Each structure stands twice: as C-alpha cells, then as structure tokens.
PDB file of N, CA and C in Angstrom:
ATOM      1  N   MET A   1     133.073 115.889  75.381  1.00  0.00           N
ATOM      2  CA  MET A   1     132.777 115.576  76.773  1.00  0.00           C
ATOM      3  C   MET A   1     133.094 116.766  77.667  1.00  0.00           C
ATOM      4  N   GLY A   2     134.087 117.567  77.310  1.00  0.00           N
ATOM      5  CA  GLY A   2     134.477 118.702  78.147  1.00  0.00           C
ATOM      6  C   GLY A   2     133.376 119.745  78.266  1.00  0.00           C
ATOM      7  N   GLN A   3     132.731 120.080  77.143  1.00  0.00           N
ATOM      8  CA  GLN A   3     131.658 121.081  77.190  1.00  0.00           C
ATOM      9  C   GLN A   3     130.432 120.528  77.899  1.00  0.00           C
ATOM     10  N   LEU A   4     130.121 119.271  77.692  1.00  0.00           N
ATOM     11  CA  LEU A   4     128.969 118.667  78.358  1.00  0.00           C
ATOM     12  C   LEU A   4     129.191 118.631  79.866  1.00  0.00           C
ATOM     13  N   GLY A   5     130.398 118.325  80.280  1.00  0.00           N
ATOM     14  CA  GLY A   5     130.742 118.301  81.706  1.00  0.00           C
ATOM     15  C   GLY A   5     130.601 119.670  82.335  1.00  0.00           C
ATOM     16  N   THR A   6     130.850 120.722  81.556  1.00  0.00           N
ATOM     17  CA  THR A   6     130.733 122.094  82.052  1.00  0.00           C
ATOM     18  C   THR A   6     129.268 122.470  82.257  1.00  0.00           C
ATOM     19  N   PHE A   7     128.401 122.056  81.334  1.00  0.00           N
ATOM     20  CA  PHE A   7     126.997 122.457  81.395  1.00  0.00           C
ATOM     21  C   PHE A   7     126.119 121.492  82.189  1.00  0.00           C
ATOM     22  N   LEU A   8     126.609 120.309  82.482  1.00  0.00           N
ATOM     23  CA  LEU A   8     125.821 119.314  83.195  1.00  0.00           C
ATOM     24  C   LEU A   8     125.304 119.811  84.554  1.00  0.00           C
ATOM     25  N   PRO A   9     126.128 120.461  85.384  1.00  0.00           N
ATOM     26  CA  PRO A   9     125.591 120.966  86.661  1.00  0.00           C
ATOM     27  C   PRO A   9     124.453 121.983  86.469  1.00  0.00           C
ATOM     28  N   PHE A  10     124.548 122.828  85.441  1.00  0.00           N
ATOM     29  CA  PHE A  10     123.493 123.805  85.186  1.00  0.00           C
ATOM     30  C   PHE A  10     122.203 123.124  84.727  1.00  0.00           C
ATOM     31  N   ILE A  11     122.357 122.104  83.903  1.00  0.00           N
ATOM     32  CA  ILE A  11     121.190 121.351  83.433  1.00  0.00           C
ATOM     33  C   ILE A  11     120.520 120.645  84.608  1.00  0.00           C
ATOM     34  N   LEU A  12     121.305 120.044  85.468  1.00  0.00           N
ATOM     35  CA  LEU A  12     120.758 119.365  86.645  1.00  0.00           C
ATOM     36  C   LEU A  12     120.089 120.349  87.600  1.00  0.00           C
ATOM     37  N   MET A  13     120.694 121.522  87.789  1.00  0.00           N
ATOM     38  CA  MET A  13     120.085 122.546  88.647  1.00  0.00           C
ATOM     39  C   MET A  13     118.729 122.975  88.096  1.00  0.00           C
ATOM     40  N   PHE A  14     118.659 123.202  86.793  1.00  0.00           N
ATOM     41  CA  PHE A  14     117.396 123.598  86.178  1.00  0.00           C
ATOM     42  C   PHE A  14     116.345 122.501  86.346  1.00  0.00           C
ATOM     43  N   ALA A  15     116.750 121.235  86.179  1.00  0.00           N
ATOM     44  CA  ALA A  15     115.815 120.119  86.330  1.00  0.00           C
ATOM     45  C   ALA A  15     115.268 120.046  87.751  1.00  0.00           C
ATOM     46  N   VAL A  16     116.132 120.235  88.737  1.00  0.00           N
ATOM     47  CA  VAL A  16     115.705 120.203  90.141  1.00  0.00           C
ATOM     48  C   VAL A  16     114.765 121.370  90.432  1.00  0.00           C
ATOM     49  N   ILE A  17     115.116 122.557  89.967  1.00  0.00           N
ATOM     50  CA  ILE A  17     114.258 123.726  90.175  1.00  0.00           C
ATOM     51  C   ILE A  17     112.898 123.505  89.529  1.00  0.00           C
ATOM     52  N   TYR A  18     112.889 122.948  88.320  1.00  0.00           N
ATOM     53  CA  TYR A  18     111.622 122.700  87.619  1.00  0.00           C
ATOM     54  C   TYR A  18     110.769 121.697  88.389  1.00  0.00           C
ATOM     55  N   LEU A  19     111.382 120.609  88.850  1.00  0.00           N
ATOM     56  CA  LEU A  19     110.629 119.561  89.540  1.00  0.00           C
ATOM     57  C   LEU A  19     110.097 119.998  90.897  1.00  0.00           C
ATOM     58  N   PHE A  20     110.866 120.783  91.634  1.00  0.00           N
ATOM     59  CA  PHE A  20     110.476 121.125  92.995  1.00  0.00           C
ATOM     60  C   PHE A  20     109.825 122.495  93.152  1.00  0.00           C
ATOM     61  N   MET A  21     109.906 123.349  92.142  1.00  0.00           N
ATOM     62  CA  MET A  21     109.327 124.684  92.289  1.00  0.00           C
ATOM     63  C   MET A  21     108.297 125.001  91.212  1.00  0.00           C
ATOM     64  N   ILE A  22     108.635 124.825  89.982  1.00  0.00           N
ATOM     65  CA  ILE A  22     107.762 125.254  88.885  1.00  0.00           C
ATOM     66  C   ILE A  22     106.597 124.292  88.700  1.00  0.00           C
ATOM     67  N   LEU A  23     106.841 123.004  88.642  1.00  0.00           N
ATOM     68  CA  LEU A  23     105.799 122.012  88.405  1.00  0.00           C
ATOM     69  C   LEU A  23     104.710 122.027  89.495  1.00  0.00           C
ATOM     70  N   PRO A  24     105.075 122.037  90.791  1.00  0.00           N
ATOM     71  CA  PRO A  24     104.025 122.102  91.822  1.00  0.00           C
ATOM     72  C   PRO A  24     103.200 123.389  91.747  1.00  0.00           C
ATOM     73  N   GLN A  25     103.840 124.501  91.404  1.00  0.00           N
ATOM     74  CA  GLN A  25     103.115 125.763  91.286  1.00  0.00           C
ATOM     75  C   GLN A  25     102.120 125.703  90.135  1.00  0.00           C
ATOM     76  N   GLN A  26     102.504 125.089  89.020  1.00  0.00           N
ATOM     77  CA  GLN A  26     101.587 124.950  87.887  1.00  0.00           C
ATOM     78  C   GLN A  26     100.395 124.069  88.252  1.00  0.00           C
ATOM     79  N   LYS A  27     100.645 122.986  88.997  1.00  0.00           N
ATOM     80  CA  LYS A  27      99.559 122.113  89.434  1.00  0.00           C
ATOM     81  C   LYS A  27      98.603 122.863  90.356  1.00  0.00           C
ATOM     82  N   LYS A  28      99.156 123.669  91.261  1.00  0.00           N
ATOM     83  CA  LYS A  28      98.324 124.435  92.195  1.00  0.00           C
ATOM     84  C   LYS A  28      97.457 125.442  91.434  1.00  0.00           C
ATOM     85  N   MET A  29      98.033 126.126  90.455  1.00  0.00           N
ATOM     86  CA  MET A  29      97.273 127.098  89.678  1.00  0.00           C
ATOM     87  C   MET A  29      96.151 126.413  88.900  1.00  0.00           C
ATOM     88  N   LYS A  30      96.423 125.243  88.347  1.00  0.00           N
ATOM     89  CA  LYS A  30      95.403 124.505  87.598  1.00  0.00           C
ATOM     90  C   LYS A  30      94.262 124.095  88.530  1.00  0.00           C
ATOM     91  N   LYS A  31      94.607 123.637  89.718  1.00  0.00           N
ATOM     92  CA  LYS A  31      93.606 123.229  90.697  1.00  0.00           C
ATOM     93  C   LYS A  31      92.733 124.422  91.118  1.00  0.00           C
ATOM     94  N   GLU A  32      93.350 125.593  91.313  1.00  0.00           N
ATOM     95  CA  GLU A  32      92.602 126.786  91.694  1.00  0.00           C
ATOM     96  C   GLU A  32      91.652 127.222  90.575  1.00  0.00           C
ATOM     97  N   LYS A  33      92.099 127.135  89.320  1.00  0.00           N
ATOM     98  CA  LYS A  33      91.232 127.479  88.181  1.00  0.00           C
ATOM     99  C   LYS A  33      90.025 126.547  88.114  1.00  0.00           C
ATOM    100  N   GLU A  34      90.269 125.241  88.334  1.00  0.00           N
ATOM    101  CA  GLU A  34      89.171 124.277  88.340  1.00  0.00           C
ATOM    102  C   GLU A  34      88.190 124.585  89.467  1.00  0.00           C
ATOM    103  N   PHE A  35      88.721 124.962  90.638  1.00  0.00           N
ATOM    104  CA  PHE A  35      87.874 125.312  91.774  1.00  0.00           C
ATOM    105  C   PHE A  35      87.018 126.530  91.449  1.00  0.00           C
ATOM    106  N   GLU A  36      87.639 127.568  90.863  1.00  0.00           N
ATOM    107  CA  GLU A  36      86.893 128.775  90.500  1.00  0.00           C
ATOM    108  C   GLU A  36      85.772 128.469  89.513  1.00  0.00           C
ATOM    109  N   SER A  37      86.042 127.594  88.557  1.00  0.00           N
ATOM    110  CA  SER A  37      85.022 127.279  87.557  1.00  0.00           C
ATOM    111  C   SER A  37      83.921 126.386  88.130  1.00  0.00           C
ATOM    112  N   SER A  38      84.181 125.696  89.235  1.00  0.00           N
ATOM    113  CA  SER A  38      83.170 124.818  89.821  1.00  0.00           C
ATOM    114  C   SER A  38      82.261 125.543  90.814  1.00  0.00           C
ATOM    115  N   LEU A  39      82.555 126.810  91.120  1.00  0.00           N
ATOM    116  CA  LEU A  39      81.720 127.552  92.060  1.00  0.00           C
ATOM    117  C   LEU A  39      80.326 127.754  91.481  1.00  0.00           C
ATOM    118  N   LYS A  40      79.326 127.717  92.358  1.00  0.00           N
ATOM    119  CA  LYS A  40      77.956 127.941  91.906  1.00  0.00           C
ATOM    120  C   LYS A  40      77.200 128.752  92.959  1.00  0.00           C
ATOM    121  N   VAL A  41      76.096 129.341  92.548  1.00  0.00           N
ATOM    122  CA  VAL A  41      75.268 130.138  93.446  1.00  0.00           C
ATOM    123  C   VAL A  41      74.783 129.242  94.579  1.00  0.00           C
ATOM    124  N   GLY A  42      74.887 129.760  95.792  1.00  0.00           N
ATOM    125  CA  GLY A  42      74.457 129.013  96.968  1.00  0.00           C
ATOM    126  C   GLY A  42      75.595 128.374  97.736  1.00  0.00           C
ATOM    127  N   ASP A  43      76.793 128.284  97.142  1.00  0.00           N
ATOM    128  CA  ASP A  43      77.942 127.708  97.845  1.00  0.00           C
ATOM    129  C   ASP A  43      78.354 128.600  99.007  1.00  0.00           C
ATOM    130  N   LYS A  44      78.647 127.980 100.144  1.00  0.00           N
ATOM    131  CA  LYS A  44      79.187 128.728 101.284  1.00  0.00           C
ATOM    132  C   LYS A  44      80.694 128.796 101.108  1.00  0.00           C
ATOM    133  N   ILE A  45      81.244 129.996 101.241  1.00  0.00           N
ATOM    134  CA  ILE A  45      82.673 130.187 100.981  1.00  0.00           C
ATOM    135  C   ILE A  45      83.308 131.064 102.061  1.00  0.00           C
ATOM    136  N   ILE A  46      84.626 131.084 102.049  1.00  0.00           N
ATOM    137  CA  ILE A  46      85.422 131.994 102.872  1.00  0.00           C
ATOM    138  C   ILE A  46      86.416 132.656 101.940  1.00  0.00           C
ATOM    139  N   THR A  47      86.534 133.982 102.028  1.00  0.00           N
ATOM    140  CA  THR A  47      87.497 134.673 101.179  1.00  0.00           C
ATOM    141  C   THR A  47      88.882 134.573 101.808  1.00  0.00           C
ATOM    142  N   LYS A  48      89.893 134.903 101.029  1.00  0.00           N
ATOM    143  CA  LYS A  48      91.273 134.859 101.529  1.00  0.00           C
ATOM    144  C   LYS A  48      91.499 135.881 102.628  1.00  0.00           C
ATOM    145  N   SER A  49      90.645 136.910 102.678  1.00  0.00           N
ATOM    146  CA  SER A  49      90.780 137.913 103.733  1.00  0.00           C
ATOM    147  C   SER A  49      89.956 137.560 104.964  1.00  0.00           C
ATOM    148  N   GLY A  50      89.205 136.441 104.916  1.00  0.00           N
ATOM    149  CA  GLY A  50      88.514 135.962 106.106  1.00  0.00           C
ATOM    150  C   GLY A  50      87.019 136.187 106.151  1.00  0.00           C
ATOM    151  N   PHE A  51      86.411 136.769 105.111  1.00  0.00           N
ATOM    152  CA  PHE A  51      84.965 136.962 105.103  1.00  0.00           C
ATOM    153  C   PHE A  51      84.266 135.635 104.838  1.00  0.00           C
ATOM    154  N   HIS A  52      83.227 135.351 105.624  1.00  0.00           N
ATOM    155  CA  HIS A  52      82.401 134.166 105.413  1.00  0.00           C
ATOM    156  C   HIS A  52      81.124 134.613 104.726  1.00  0.00           C
ATOM    157  N   GLY A  53      80.645 133.825 103.780  1.00  0.00           N
ATOM    158  CA  GLY A  53      79.407 134.189 103.117  1.00  0.00           C
ATOM    159  C   GLY A  53      78.917 133.100 102.192  1.00  0.00           C
ATOM    160  N   LYS A  54      77.816 133.424 101.509  1.00  0.00           N
ATOM    161  CA  LYS A  54      77.216 132.502 100.553  1.00  0.00           C
ATOM    162  C   LYS A  54      77.144 133.218  99.216  1.00  0.00           C
ATOM    163  N   ILE A  55      77.477 132.520  98.151  1.00  0.00           N
ATOM    164  CA  ILE A  55      77.487 133.135  96.824  1.00  0.00           C
ATOM    165  C   ILE A  55      76.056 133.436  96.398  1.00  0.00           C
ATOM    166  N   ALA A  56      75.808 134.714  96.055  1.00  0.00           N
ATOM    167  CA  ALA A  56      74.484 135.151  95.622  1.00  0.00           C
ATOM    168  C   ALA A  56      74.422 135.291  94.101  1.00  0.00           C
ATOM    169  N   GLU A  57      75.516 135.764  93.491  1.00  0.00           N
ATOM    170  CA  GLU A  57      75.577 135.949  92.038  1.00  0.00           C
ATOM    171  C   GLU A  57      76.980 135.615  91.557  1.00  0.00           C
ATOM    172  N   LEU A  58      77.052 135.133  90.331  1.00  0.00           N
ATOM    173  CA  LEU A  58      78.351 134.851  89.706  1.00  0.00           C
ATOM    174  C   LEU A  58      78.389 135.481  88.326  1.00  0.00           C
ATOM    175  N   THR A  59      79.514 136.109  88.005  1.00  0.00           N
ATOM    176  CA  THR A  59      79.768 136.578  86.649  1.00  0.00           C
ATOM    177  C   THR A  59      81.080 135.963  86.201  1.00  0.00           C
ATOM    178  N   GLU A  60      81.605 136.418  85.080  1.00  0.00           N
ATOM    179  CA  GLU A  60      82.825 135.825  84.513  1.00  0.00           C
ATOM    180  C   GLU A  60      83.990 135.813  85.504  1.00  0.00           C
ATOM    181  N   GLY A  61      84.307 136.942  86.104  1.00  0.00           N
ATOM    182  CA  GLY A  61      85.472 137.000  86.984  1.00  0.00           C
ATOM    183  C   GLY A  61      85.164 137.429  88.402  1.00  0.00           C
ATOM    184  N   THR A  62      83.884 137.720  88.687  1.00  0.00           N
ATOM    185  CA  THR A  62      83.533 138.210  90.020  1.00  0.00           C
ATOM    186  C   THR A  62      82.404 137.390  90.619  1.00  0.00           C
ATOM    187  N   ALA A  63      82.230 137.568  91.912  1.00  0.00           N
ATOM    188  CA  ALA A  63      81.139 136.921  92.635  1.00  0.00           C
ATOM    189  C   ALA A  63      80.569 137.922  93.627  1.00  0.00           C
ATOM    190  N   VAL A  64      79.286 137.876  93.833  1.00  0.00           N
ATOM    191  CA  VAL A  64      78.639 138.666  94.871  1.00  0.00           C
ATOM    192  C   VAL A  64      78.314 137.692  95.986  1.00  0.00           C
ATOM    193  N   ILE A  65      78.809 137.995  97.194  1.00  0.00           N
ATOM    194  CA  ILE A  65      78.541 137.111  98.323  1.00  0.00           C
ATOM    195  C   ILE A  65      77.677 137.833  99.341  1.00  0.00           C
ATOM    196  N   GLU A  66      76.796 137.084  99.957  1.00  0.00           N
ATOM    197  CA  GLU A  66      75.963 137.588 101.039  1.00  0.00           C
ATOM    198  C   GLU A  66      76.664 137.281 102.351  1.00  0.00           C
ATOM    199  N   THR A  67      76.855 138.326 103.155  1.00  0.00           N
ATOM    200  CA  THR A  67      77.421 138.141 104.484  1.00  0.00           C
ATOM    201  C   THR A  67      76.374 138.598 105.492  1.00  0.00           C
ATOM    202  N   MET A  68      76.672 138.491 106.750  1.00  0.00           N
ATOM    203  CA  MET A  68      75.714 138.919 107.778  1.00  0.00           C
ATOM    204  C   MET A  68      75.485 140.422 107.740  1.00  0.00           C
ATOM    205  N   SER A  69      76.447 141.171 107.196  1.00  0.00           N
ATOM    206  CA  SER A  69      76.309 142.617 107.175  1.00  0.00           C
ATOM    207  C   SER A  69      75.963 143.175 105.802  1.00  0.00           C
ATOM    208  N   GLY A  70      75.660 142.324 104.829  1.00  0.00           N
ATOM    209  CA  GLY A  70      75.281 142.817 103.512  1.00  0.00           C
ATOM    210  C   GLY A  70      75.922 142.003 102.406  1.00  0.00           C
ATOM    211  N   LYS A  71      75.927 142.604 101.217  1.00  0.00           N
ATOM    212  CA  LYS A  71      76.499 141.931 100.052  1.00  0.00           C
ATOM    213  C   LYS A  71      77.835 142.561  99.682  1.00  0.00           C
ATOM    214  N   LEU A  72      78.765 141.717  99.232  1.00  0.00           N
ATOM    215  CA  LEU A  72      80.082 142.166  98.789  1.00  0.00           C
ATOM    216  C   LEU A  72      80.346 141.623  97.402  1.00  0.00           C
ATOM    217  N   LYS A  73      80.928 142.460  96.543  1.00  0.00           N
ATOM    218  CA  LYS A  73      81.351 142.005  95.226  1.00  0.00           C
ATOM    219  C   LYS A  73      82.852 141.773  95.293  1.00  0.00           C
ATOM    220  N   ILE A  74      83.272 140.563  94.971  1.00  0.00           N
ATOM    221  CA  ILE A  74      84.685 140.210  95.068  1.00  0.00           C
ATOM    222  C   ILE A  74      85.125 139.499  93.799  1.00  0.00           C
ATOM    223  N   GLU A  75      86.425 139.431  93.601  1.00  0.00           N
ATOM    224  CA  GLU A  75      86.996 138.644  92.510  1.00  0.00           C
ATOM    225  C   GLU A  75      86.908 137.172  92.883  1.00  0.00           C
ATOM    226  N   LYS A  76      86.675 136.318  91.904  1.00  0.00           N
ATOM    227  CA  LYS A  76      86.623 134.883  92.177  1.00  0.00           C
ATOM    228  C   LYS A  76      87.945 134.383  92.751  1.00  0.00           C
ATOM    229  N   SER A  77      89.037 134.992  92.328  1.00  0.00           N
ATOM    230  CA  SER A  77      90.351 134.553  92.797  1.00  0.00           C
ATOM    231  C   SER A  77      90.563 134.860  94.277  1.00  0.00           C
ATOM    232  N   ALA A  78      89.692 135.685  94.889  1.00  0.00           N
ATOM    233  CA  ALA A  78      89.820 136.024  96.304  1.00  0.00           C
ATOM    234  C   ALA A  78      89.154 134.990  97.201  1.00  0.00           C
ATOM    235  N   ILE A  79      88.539 133.973  96.612  1.00  0.00           N
ATOM    236  CA  ILE A  79      87.887 132.934  97.398  1.00  0.00           C
ATOM    237  C   ILE A  79      88.930 131.878  97.746  1.00  0.00           C
ATOM    238  N   SER A  80      89.010 131.563  99.017  1.00  0.00           N
ATOM    239  CA  SER A  80      90.015 130.612  99.492  1.00  0.00           C
ATOM    240  C   SER A  80      89.563 129.186  99.237  1.00  0.00           C
ATOM    241  N   MET A  81      90.314 128.483  98.423  1.00  0.00           N
ATOM    242  CA  MET A  81      89.969 127.109  98.087  1.00  0.00           C
ATOM    243  C   MET A  81      90.075 126.215  99.322  1.00  0.00           C
ATOM    244  N   GLU A  82      91.140 126.360 100.092  1.00  0.00           N
ATOM    245  CA  GLU A  82      91.367 125.489 101.233  1.00  0.00           C
ATOM    246  C   GLU A  82      90.277 125.655 102.288  1.00  0.00           C
ATOM    247  N   MET A  83      89.936 126.869 102.618  1.00  0.00           N
ATOM    248  CA  MET A  83      88.941 127.117 103.649  1.00  0.00           C
ATOM    249  C   MET A  83      87.550 126.722 103.174  1.00  0.00           C
ATOM    250  N   SER A  84      87.240 126.958 101.915  1.00  0.00           N
ATOM    251  CA  SER A  84      85.934 126.598 101.375  1.00  0.00           C
ATOM    252  C   SER A  84      85.758 125.087 101.360  1.00  0.00           C
ATOM    253  N   MET A  85      86.825 124.361 101.037  1.00  0.00           N
ATOM    254  CA  MET A  85      86.762 122.905 101.041  1.00  0.00           C
ATOM    255  C   MET A  85      86.561 122.394 102.478  1.00  0.00           C
ATOM    256  N   ALA A  86      87.212 123.038 103.445  1.00  0.00           N
ATOM    257  CA  ALA A  86      87.050 122.653 104.836  1.00  0.00           C
ATOM    258  C   ALA A  86      85.607 122.876 105.288  1.00  0.00           C
ATOM    259  N   LEU A  87      85.023 123.967 104.821  1.00  0.00           N
ATOM    260  CA  LEU A  87      83.633 124.258 105.162  1.00  0.00           C
ATOM    261  C   LEU A  87      82.703 123.202 104.577  1.00  0.00           C
ATOM    262  N   SER A  88      82.942 122.798 103.344  1.00  0.00           N
ATOM    263  CA  SER A  88      82.045 121.856 102.683  1.00  0.00           C
ATOM    264  C   SER A  88      82.132 120.465 103.319  1.00  0.00           C
ATOM    265  N   THR A  89      83.237 120.130 103.940  1.00  0.00           N
ATOM    266  CA  THR A  89      83.344 118.818 104.577  1.00  0.00           C
ATOM    267  C   THR A  89      82.673 118.801 105.945  1.00  0.00           C
ATOM    268  N   LYS A  90      82.413 119.976 106.534  1.00  0.00           N
ATOM    269  CA  LYS A  90      81.762 120.059 107.831  1.00  0.00           C
ATOM    270  C   LYS A  90      80.247 119.953 107.734  1.00  0.00           C
ATOM    271  N   LYS A  91      79.696 120.050 106.524  1.00  0.00           N
ATOM    272  CA  LYS A  91      78.236 120.037 106.342  1.00  0.00           C
ATOM    273  C   LYS A  91      77.590 118.808 106.905  1.00  0.00           C
TER     274      LYS A  91
END
C-alpha cells in the first residue's frame, strides 16, 4: 500500500492530463483529417491565413484554389475547417 500511495497522485495527474488535453487534441486531429479528405473540386473555402477561394484542383496533399486575383497552390492542411463550415452554412 505504501508504494501505491506514493504513485497514486502521479497516476491521477496523468489520467487528468490525458482526459483534458491529449484526448480532445486527438479528436480534433481526426476531425480535421476527415474534413481534408471530404474536400472536393468546387468547394468554397477560406484558408487559415484568410484567403477566400474555390477549389479548382486537388492532389494528394495540395489544393489549387481560384481567388479573385488568380490561382494559389496551398497545402490541404492550410484550409480552415471552421471558416469553411461557416461558409457552407450561409449558402
């Protein structure tokens, strides 16, 4: 019981950290991956840096978006999930 009593606070701390920090981050990453895989040509998006555009081409890890000033090639991970979802609900 003495050794268990010594390690119990550390075990509880790890459990709290896992529940409140690691688990939500893993869920967020999974959701972002699903969002990236659901993108298709023609979707209106906003990048994390604030560019608005429409997807013109998609490859494995990149997307070409059409903006008012031309085309940009960006990483799929640079597309903001939150802003793009907000845009799609305004349609």
